[in-house]
PDB file of C-alpha atoms in Angstrom:
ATOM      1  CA  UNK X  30      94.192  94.926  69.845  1.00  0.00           C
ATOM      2  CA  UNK X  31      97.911  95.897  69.438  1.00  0.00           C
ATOM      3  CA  UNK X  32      98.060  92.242  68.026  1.00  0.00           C
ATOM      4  CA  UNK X  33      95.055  92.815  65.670  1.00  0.00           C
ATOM      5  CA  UNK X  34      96.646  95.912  64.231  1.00  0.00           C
ATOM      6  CA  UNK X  35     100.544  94.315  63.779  1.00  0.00           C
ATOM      7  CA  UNK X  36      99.018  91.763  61.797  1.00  0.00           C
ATOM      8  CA  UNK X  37      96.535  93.447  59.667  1.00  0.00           C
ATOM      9  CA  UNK X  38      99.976  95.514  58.762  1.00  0.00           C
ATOM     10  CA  UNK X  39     100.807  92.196  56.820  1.00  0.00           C
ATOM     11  CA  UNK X  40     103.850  91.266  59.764  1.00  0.00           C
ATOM     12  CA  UNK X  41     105.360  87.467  59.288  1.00  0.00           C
ATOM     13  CA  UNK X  42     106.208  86.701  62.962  1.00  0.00           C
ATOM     14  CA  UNK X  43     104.990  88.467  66.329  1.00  0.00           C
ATOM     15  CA  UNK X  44     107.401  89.156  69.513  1.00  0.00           C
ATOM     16  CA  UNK X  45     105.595  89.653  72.579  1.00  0.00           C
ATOM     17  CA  UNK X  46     108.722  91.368  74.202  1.00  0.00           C
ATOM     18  CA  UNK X  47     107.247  91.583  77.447  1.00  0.00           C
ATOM     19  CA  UNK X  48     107.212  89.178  80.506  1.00  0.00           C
ATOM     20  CA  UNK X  49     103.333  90.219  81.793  1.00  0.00           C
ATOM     21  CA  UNK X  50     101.945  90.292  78.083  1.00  0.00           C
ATOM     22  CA  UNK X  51     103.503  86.873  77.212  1.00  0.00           C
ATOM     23  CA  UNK X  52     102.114  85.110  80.594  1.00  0.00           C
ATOM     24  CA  UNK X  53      98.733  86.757  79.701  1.00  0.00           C
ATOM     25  CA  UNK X  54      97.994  86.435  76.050  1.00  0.00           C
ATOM     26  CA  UNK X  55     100.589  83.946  74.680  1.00  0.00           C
ATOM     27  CA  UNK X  56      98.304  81.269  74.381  1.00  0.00           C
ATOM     28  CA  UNK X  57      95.490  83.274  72.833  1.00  0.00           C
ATOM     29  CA  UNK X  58      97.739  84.717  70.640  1.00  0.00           C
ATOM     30  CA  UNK X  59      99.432  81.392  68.851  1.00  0.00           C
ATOM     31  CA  UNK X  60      95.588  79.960  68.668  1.00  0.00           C
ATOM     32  CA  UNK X  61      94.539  83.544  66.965  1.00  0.00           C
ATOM     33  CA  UNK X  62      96.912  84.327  64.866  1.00  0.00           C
ATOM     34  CA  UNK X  63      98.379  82.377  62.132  1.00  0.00           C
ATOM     35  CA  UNK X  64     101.859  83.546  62.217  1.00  0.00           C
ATOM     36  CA  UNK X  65     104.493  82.540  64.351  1.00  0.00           C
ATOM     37  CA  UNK X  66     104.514  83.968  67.849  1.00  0.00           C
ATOM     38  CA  UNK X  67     107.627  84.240  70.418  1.00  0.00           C
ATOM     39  CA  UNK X  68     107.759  85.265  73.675  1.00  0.00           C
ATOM     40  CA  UNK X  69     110.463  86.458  76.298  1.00  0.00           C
ATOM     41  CA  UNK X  70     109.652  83.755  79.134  1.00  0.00           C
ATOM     42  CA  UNK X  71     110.843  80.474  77.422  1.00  0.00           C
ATOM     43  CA  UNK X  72     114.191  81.415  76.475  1.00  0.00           C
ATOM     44  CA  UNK X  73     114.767  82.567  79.620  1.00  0.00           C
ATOM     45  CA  UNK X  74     113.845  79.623  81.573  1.00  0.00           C
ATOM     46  CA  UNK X  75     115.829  77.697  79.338  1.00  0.00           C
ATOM     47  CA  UNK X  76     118.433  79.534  79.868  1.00  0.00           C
ATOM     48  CA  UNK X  77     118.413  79.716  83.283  1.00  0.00           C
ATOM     49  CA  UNK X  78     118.405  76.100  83.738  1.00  0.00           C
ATOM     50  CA  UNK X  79     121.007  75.369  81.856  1.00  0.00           C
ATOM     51  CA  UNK X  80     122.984  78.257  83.734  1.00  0.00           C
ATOM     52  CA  UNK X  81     122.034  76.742  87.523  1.00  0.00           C
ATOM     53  CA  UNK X  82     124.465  74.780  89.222  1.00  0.00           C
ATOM     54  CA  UNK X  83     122.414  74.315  92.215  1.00  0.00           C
ATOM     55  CA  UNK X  84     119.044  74.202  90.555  1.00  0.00           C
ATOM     56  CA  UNK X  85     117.698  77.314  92.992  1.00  0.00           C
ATOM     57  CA  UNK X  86     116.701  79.984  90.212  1.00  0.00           C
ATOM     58  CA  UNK X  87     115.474  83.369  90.922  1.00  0.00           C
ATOM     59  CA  UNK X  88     112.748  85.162  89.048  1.00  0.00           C
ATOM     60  CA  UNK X  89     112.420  88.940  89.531  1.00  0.00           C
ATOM     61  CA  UNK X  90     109.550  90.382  87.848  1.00  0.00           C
ATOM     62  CA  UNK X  91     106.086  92.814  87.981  1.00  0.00           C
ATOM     63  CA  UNK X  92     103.073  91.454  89.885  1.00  0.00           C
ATOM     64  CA  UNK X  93     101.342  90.998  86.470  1.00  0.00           C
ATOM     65  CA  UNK X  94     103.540  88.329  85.240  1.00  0.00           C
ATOM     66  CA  UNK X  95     104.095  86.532  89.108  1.00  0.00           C
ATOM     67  CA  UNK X  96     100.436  86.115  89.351  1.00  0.00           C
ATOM     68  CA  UNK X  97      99.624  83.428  86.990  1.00  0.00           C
ATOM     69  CA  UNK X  98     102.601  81.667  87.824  1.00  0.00           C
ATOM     70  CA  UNK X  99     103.891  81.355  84.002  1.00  0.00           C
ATOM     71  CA  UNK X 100     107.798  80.871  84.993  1.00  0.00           C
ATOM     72  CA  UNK X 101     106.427  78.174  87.330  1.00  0.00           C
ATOM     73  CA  UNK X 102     104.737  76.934  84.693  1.00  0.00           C
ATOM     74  CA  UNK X 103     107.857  77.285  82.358  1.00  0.00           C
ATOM     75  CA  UNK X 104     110.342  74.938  84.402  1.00  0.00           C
ATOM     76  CA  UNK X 105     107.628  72.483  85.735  1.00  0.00           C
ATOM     77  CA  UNK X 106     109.183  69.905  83.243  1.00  0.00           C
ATOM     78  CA  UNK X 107     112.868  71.131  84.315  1.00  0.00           C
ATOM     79  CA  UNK X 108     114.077  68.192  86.962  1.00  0.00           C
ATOM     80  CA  UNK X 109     115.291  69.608  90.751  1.00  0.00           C
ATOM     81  CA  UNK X 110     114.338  72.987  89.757  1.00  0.00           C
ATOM     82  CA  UNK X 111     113.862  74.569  92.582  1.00  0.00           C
ATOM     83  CA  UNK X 112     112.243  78.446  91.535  1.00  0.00           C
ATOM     84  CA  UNK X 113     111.761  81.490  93.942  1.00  0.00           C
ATOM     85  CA  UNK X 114     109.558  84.458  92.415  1.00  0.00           C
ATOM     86  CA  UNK X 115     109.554  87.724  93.355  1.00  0.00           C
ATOM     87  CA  UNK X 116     107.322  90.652  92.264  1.00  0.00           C
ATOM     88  CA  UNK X 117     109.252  93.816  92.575  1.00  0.00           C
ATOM     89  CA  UNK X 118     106.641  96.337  91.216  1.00  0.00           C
ATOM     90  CA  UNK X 119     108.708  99.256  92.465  1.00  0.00           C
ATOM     91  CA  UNK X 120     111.739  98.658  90.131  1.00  0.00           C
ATOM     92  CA  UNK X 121     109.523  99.973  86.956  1.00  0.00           C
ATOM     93  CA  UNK X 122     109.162 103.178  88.590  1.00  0.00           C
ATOM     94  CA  UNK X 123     112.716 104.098  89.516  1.00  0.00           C
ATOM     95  CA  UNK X 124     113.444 102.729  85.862  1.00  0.00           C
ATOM     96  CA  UNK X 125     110.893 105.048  84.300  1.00  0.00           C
ATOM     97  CA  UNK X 126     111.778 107.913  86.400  1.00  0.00           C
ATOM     98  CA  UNK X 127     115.702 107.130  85.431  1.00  0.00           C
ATOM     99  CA  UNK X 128     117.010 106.530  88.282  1.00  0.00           C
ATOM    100  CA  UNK X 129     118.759 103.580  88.183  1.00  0.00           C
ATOM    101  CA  UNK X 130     121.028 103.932  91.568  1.00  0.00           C
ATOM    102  CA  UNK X 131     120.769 105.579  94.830  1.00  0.00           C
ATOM    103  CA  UNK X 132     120.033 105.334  98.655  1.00  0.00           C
ATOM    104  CA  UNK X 133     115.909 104.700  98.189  1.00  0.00           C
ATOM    105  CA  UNK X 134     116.443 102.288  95.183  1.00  0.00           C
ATOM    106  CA  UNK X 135     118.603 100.658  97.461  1.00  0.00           C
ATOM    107  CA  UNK X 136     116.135 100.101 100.086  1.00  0.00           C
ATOM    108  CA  UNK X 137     113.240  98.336  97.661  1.00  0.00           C
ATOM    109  CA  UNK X 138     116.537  96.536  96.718  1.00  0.00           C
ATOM    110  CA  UNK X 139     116.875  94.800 100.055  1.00  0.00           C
ATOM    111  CA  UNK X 140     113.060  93.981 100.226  1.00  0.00           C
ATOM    112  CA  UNK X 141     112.773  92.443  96.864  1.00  0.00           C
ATOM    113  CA  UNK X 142     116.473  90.596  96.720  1.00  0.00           C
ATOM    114  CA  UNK X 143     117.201  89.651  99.970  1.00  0.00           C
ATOM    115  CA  UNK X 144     114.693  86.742 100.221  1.00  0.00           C
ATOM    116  CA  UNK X 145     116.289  85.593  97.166  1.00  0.00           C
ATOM    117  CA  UNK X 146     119.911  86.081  98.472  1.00  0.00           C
ATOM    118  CA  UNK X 147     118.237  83.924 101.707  1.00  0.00           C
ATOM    119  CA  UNK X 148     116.693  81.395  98.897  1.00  0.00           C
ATOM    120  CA  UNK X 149     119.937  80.581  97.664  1.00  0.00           C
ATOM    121  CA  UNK X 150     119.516  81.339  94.077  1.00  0.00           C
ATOM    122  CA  UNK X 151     122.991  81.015  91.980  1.00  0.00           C
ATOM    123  CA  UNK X 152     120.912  82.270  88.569  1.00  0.00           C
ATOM    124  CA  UNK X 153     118.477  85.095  88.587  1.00  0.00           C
ATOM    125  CA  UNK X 154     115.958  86.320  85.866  1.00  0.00           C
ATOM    126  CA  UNK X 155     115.715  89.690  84.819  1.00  0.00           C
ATOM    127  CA  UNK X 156     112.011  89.075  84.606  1.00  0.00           C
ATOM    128  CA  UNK X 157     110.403  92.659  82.902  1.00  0.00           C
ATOM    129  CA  UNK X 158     111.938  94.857  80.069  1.00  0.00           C
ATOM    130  CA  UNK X 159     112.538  97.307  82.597  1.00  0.00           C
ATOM    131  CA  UNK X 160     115.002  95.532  84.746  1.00  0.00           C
ATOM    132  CA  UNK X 161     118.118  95.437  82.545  1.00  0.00           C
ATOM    133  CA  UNK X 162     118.370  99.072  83.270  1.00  0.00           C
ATOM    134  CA  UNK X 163     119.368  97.739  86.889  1.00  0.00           C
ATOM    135  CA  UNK X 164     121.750  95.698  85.582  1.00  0.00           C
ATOM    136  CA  UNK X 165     124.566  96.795  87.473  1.00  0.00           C
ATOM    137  CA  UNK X 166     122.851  97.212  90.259  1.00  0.00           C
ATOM    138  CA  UNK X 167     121.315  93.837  90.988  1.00  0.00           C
ATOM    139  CA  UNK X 168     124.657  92.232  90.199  1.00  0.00           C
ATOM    140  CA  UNK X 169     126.316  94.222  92.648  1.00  0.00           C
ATOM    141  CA  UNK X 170     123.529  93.276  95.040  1.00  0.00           C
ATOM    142  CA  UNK X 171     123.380  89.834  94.812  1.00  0.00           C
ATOM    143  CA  UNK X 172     127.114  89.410  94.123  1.00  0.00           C
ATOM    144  CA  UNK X 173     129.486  87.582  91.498  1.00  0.00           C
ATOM    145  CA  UNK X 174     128.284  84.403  92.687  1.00  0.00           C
ATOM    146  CA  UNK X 175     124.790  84.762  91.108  1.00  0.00           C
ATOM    147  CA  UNK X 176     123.932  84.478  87.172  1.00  0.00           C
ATOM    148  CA  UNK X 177     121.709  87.313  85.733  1.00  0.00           C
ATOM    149  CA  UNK X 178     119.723  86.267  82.853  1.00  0.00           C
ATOM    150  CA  UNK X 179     118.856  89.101  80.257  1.00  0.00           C
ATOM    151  CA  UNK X 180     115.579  87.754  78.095  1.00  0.00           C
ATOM    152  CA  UNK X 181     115.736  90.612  75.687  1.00  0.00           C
ATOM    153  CA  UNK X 182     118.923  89.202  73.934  1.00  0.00           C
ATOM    154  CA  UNK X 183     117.939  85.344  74.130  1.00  0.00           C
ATOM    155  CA  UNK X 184     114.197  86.181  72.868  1.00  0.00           C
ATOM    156  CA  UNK X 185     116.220  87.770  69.466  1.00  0.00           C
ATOM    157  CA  UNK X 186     117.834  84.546  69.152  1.00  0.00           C
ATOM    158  CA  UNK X 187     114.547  82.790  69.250  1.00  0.00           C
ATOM    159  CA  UNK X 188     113.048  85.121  66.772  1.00  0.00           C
ATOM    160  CA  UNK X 189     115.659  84.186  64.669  1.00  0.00           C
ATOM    161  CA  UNK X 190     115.384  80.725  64.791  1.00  0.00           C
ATOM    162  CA  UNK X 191     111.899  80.750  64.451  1.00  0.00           C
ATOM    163  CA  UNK X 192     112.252  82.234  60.947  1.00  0.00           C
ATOM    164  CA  UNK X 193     114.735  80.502  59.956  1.00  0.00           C
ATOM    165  CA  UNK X 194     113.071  77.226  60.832  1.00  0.00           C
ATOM    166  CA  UNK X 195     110.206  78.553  59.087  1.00  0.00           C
ATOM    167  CA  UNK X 196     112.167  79.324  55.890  1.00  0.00           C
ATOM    168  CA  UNK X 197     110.996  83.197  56.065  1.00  0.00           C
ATOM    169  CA  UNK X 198     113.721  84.715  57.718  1.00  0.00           C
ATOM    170  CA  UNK X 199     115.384  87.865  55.345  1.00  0.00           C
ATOM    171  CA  UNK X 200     118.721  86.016  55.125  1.00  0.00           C
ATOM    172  CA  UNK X 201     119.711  90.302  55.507  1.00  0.00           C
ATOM    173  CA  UNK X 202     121.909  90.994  59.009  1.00  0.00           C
ATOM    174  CA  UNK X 203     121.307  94.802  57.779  1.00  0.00           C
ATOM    175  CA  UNK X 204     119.478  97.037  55.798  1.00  0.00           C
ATOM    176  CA  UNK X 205     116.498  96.620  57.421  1.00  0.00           C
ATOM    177  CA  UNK X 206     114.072  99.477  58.457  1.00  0.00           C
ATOM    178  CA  UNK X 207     111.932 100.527  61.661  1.00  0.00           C
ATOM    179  CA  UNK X 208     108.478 101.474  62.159  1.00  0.00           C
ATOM    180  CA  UNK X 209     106.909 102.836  65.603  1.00  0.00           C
ATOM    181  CA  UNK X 210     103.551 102.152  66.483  1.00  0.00           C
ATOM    182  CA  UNK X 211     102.155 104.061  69.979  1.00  0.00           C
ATOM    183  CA  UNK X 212      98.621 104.053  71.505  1.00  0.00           C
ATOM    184  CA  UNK X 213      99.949 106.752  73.813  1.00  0.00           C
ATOM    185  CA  UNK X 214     101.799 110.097  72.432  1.00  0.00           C
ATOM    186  CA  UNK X 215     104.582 109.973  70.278  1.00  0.00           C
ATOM    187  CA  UNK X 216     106.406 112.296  72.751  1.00  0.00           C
ATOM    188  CA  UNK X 217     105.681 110.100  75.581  1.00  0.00           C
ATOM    189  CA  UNK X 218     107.431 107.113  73.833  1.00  0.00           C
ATOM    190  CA  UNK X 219     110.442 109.837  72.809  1.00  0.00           C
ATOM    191  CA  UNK X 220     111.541 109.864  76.217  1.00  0.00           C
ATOM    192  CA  UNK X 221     111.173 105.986  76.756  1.00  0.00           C
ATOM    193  CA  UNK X 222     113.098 104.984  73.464  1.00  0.00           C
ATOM    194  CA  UNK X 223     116.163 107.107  74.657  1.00  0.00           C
ATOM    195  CA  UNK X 224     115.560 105.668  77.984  1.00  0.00           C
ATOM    196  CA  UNK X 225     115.541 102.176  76.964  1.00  0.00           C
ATOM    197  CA  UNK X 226     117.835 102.561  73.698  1.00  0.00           C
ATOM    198  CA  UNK X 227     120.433 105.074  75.168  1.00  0.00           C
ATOM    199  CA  UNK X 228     119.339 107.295  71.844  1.00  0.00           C
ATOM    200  CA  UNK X 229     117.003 107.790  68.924  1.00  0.00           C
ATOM    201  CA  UNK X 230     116.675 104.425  67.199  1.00  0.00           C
ATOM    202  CA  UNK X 231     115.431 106.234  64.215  1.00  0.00           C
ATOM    203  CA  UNK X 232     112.204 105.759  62.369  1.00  0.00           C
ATOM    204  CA  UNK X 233     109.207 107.003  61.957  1.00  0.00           C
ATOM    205  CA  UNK X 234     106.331 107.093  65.104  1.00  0.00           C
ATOM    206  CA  UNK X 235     103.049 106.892  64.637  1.00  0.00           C
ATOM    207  CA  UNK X 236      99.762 107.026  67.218  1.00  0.00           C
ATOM    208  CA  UNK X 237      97.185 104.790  66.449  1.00  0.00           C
ATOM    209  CA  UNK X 238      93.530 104.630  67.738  1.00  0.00           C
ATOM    210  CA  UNK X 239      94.214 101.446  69.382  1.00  0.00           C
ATOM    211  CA  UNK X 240      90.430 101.136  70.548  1.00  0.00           C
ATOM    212  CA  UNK X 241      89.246 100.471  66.958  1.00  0.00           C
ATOM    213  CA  UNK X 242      90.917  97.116  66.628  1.00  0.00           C
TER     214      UNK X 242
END
């Protein structure tokens, strides 16, 4: 439905900028829709790969996108890959609360990281939107030795490419302008956007009745 409505607004390319929606609806989505669709799991994977040293990568990430296995599915044609997933459902919470740091954080830390730590992984995903927030903390965690790989930044780059391939990119680096769409209250996504985007980002928000698409 969020989808249906983006593209009815006349949109040129979709981003599914989130780990759990991409491994449940990406392939829907690029058989629905006739423009061009990028995800967040991909360029990561790719990424990571190329990162690895050892070939042990790490995958952090909500239940939602562990379950269907997409990352597994992502490096199955990677050679000597050798991938450890872990859901880490707690993480969102602390992140949503704003806590990013502290004693109890600390102890979900050790649950969720140390069988990775034990795994061997040299390259770790951030694997939800959320988990860049714990940037600092993970890395500290899990130590210099380990690569942490950020899909937000690498699934621009993709968008980008993707246009550009496609000959429908802007060609504009600025001047562009931002629209908010929210099936929940616009107050509600207030506090997330400073949350997420350390301030306003500017533009206007609007709620839509996401139940009539």
């Amino acid at each position: 439905e969020c989808l249906d409505h983006l593209v009815d607004r006349g949109v040129k390319a979709l981003v599914i900028a989130c780990n759990s929606a991409s491994a449940a609806k990406l392939r829907d989505a690029r058989e629905r829709y006739d423009v061009p669709v990028v995800e967040v799991i991909l360029p990561a994977t790719r990424r990571a790969v190329a990162a690895s040293h050892t070939g042990r990568i790490g995958v952090v990430c909500t239940r939602a996108t562990a379950e269907p296995m997409a990352y597994e599915d992502a490096v199955a044609a990677a050679p000597r890959v050798e991938l450890t997933v872990q859901a880490c459902p707690a993480f969102v919470d602390f992140v949503e609360a704003g806590v990013t740091s502290g004693e109890e954080l600390l102890d979900h830390a050790h649950r969720y990281l140390d069988p990775l730590i034990a795994a061997g992984v040299d390259t770790l995903v951030l694997g939800c939107t959320h988990y860049p927030l714990l940037k600092k903390m993970i890395g500290d965690f899990v130590g210099d030795s380990v690569t942490l790989i950020d899909p937000g930044k690498l699934t621009a780059i993709a968008t980008a490419t993707a246009l550009d391939d496609l000959g429908i990119s802007s060609g504009r680096s600025t001047g562009g302008t931002t629209r908010f769409f929210v099936s929940d209250t616009p107050d509600g996504f207030a506090k997330q956007e400073r949350l997420f985007m350390g301030s306003e980002a500017g533009g206007p928000v609007e709620q839509i009745a996401i139940e009539t698409y």
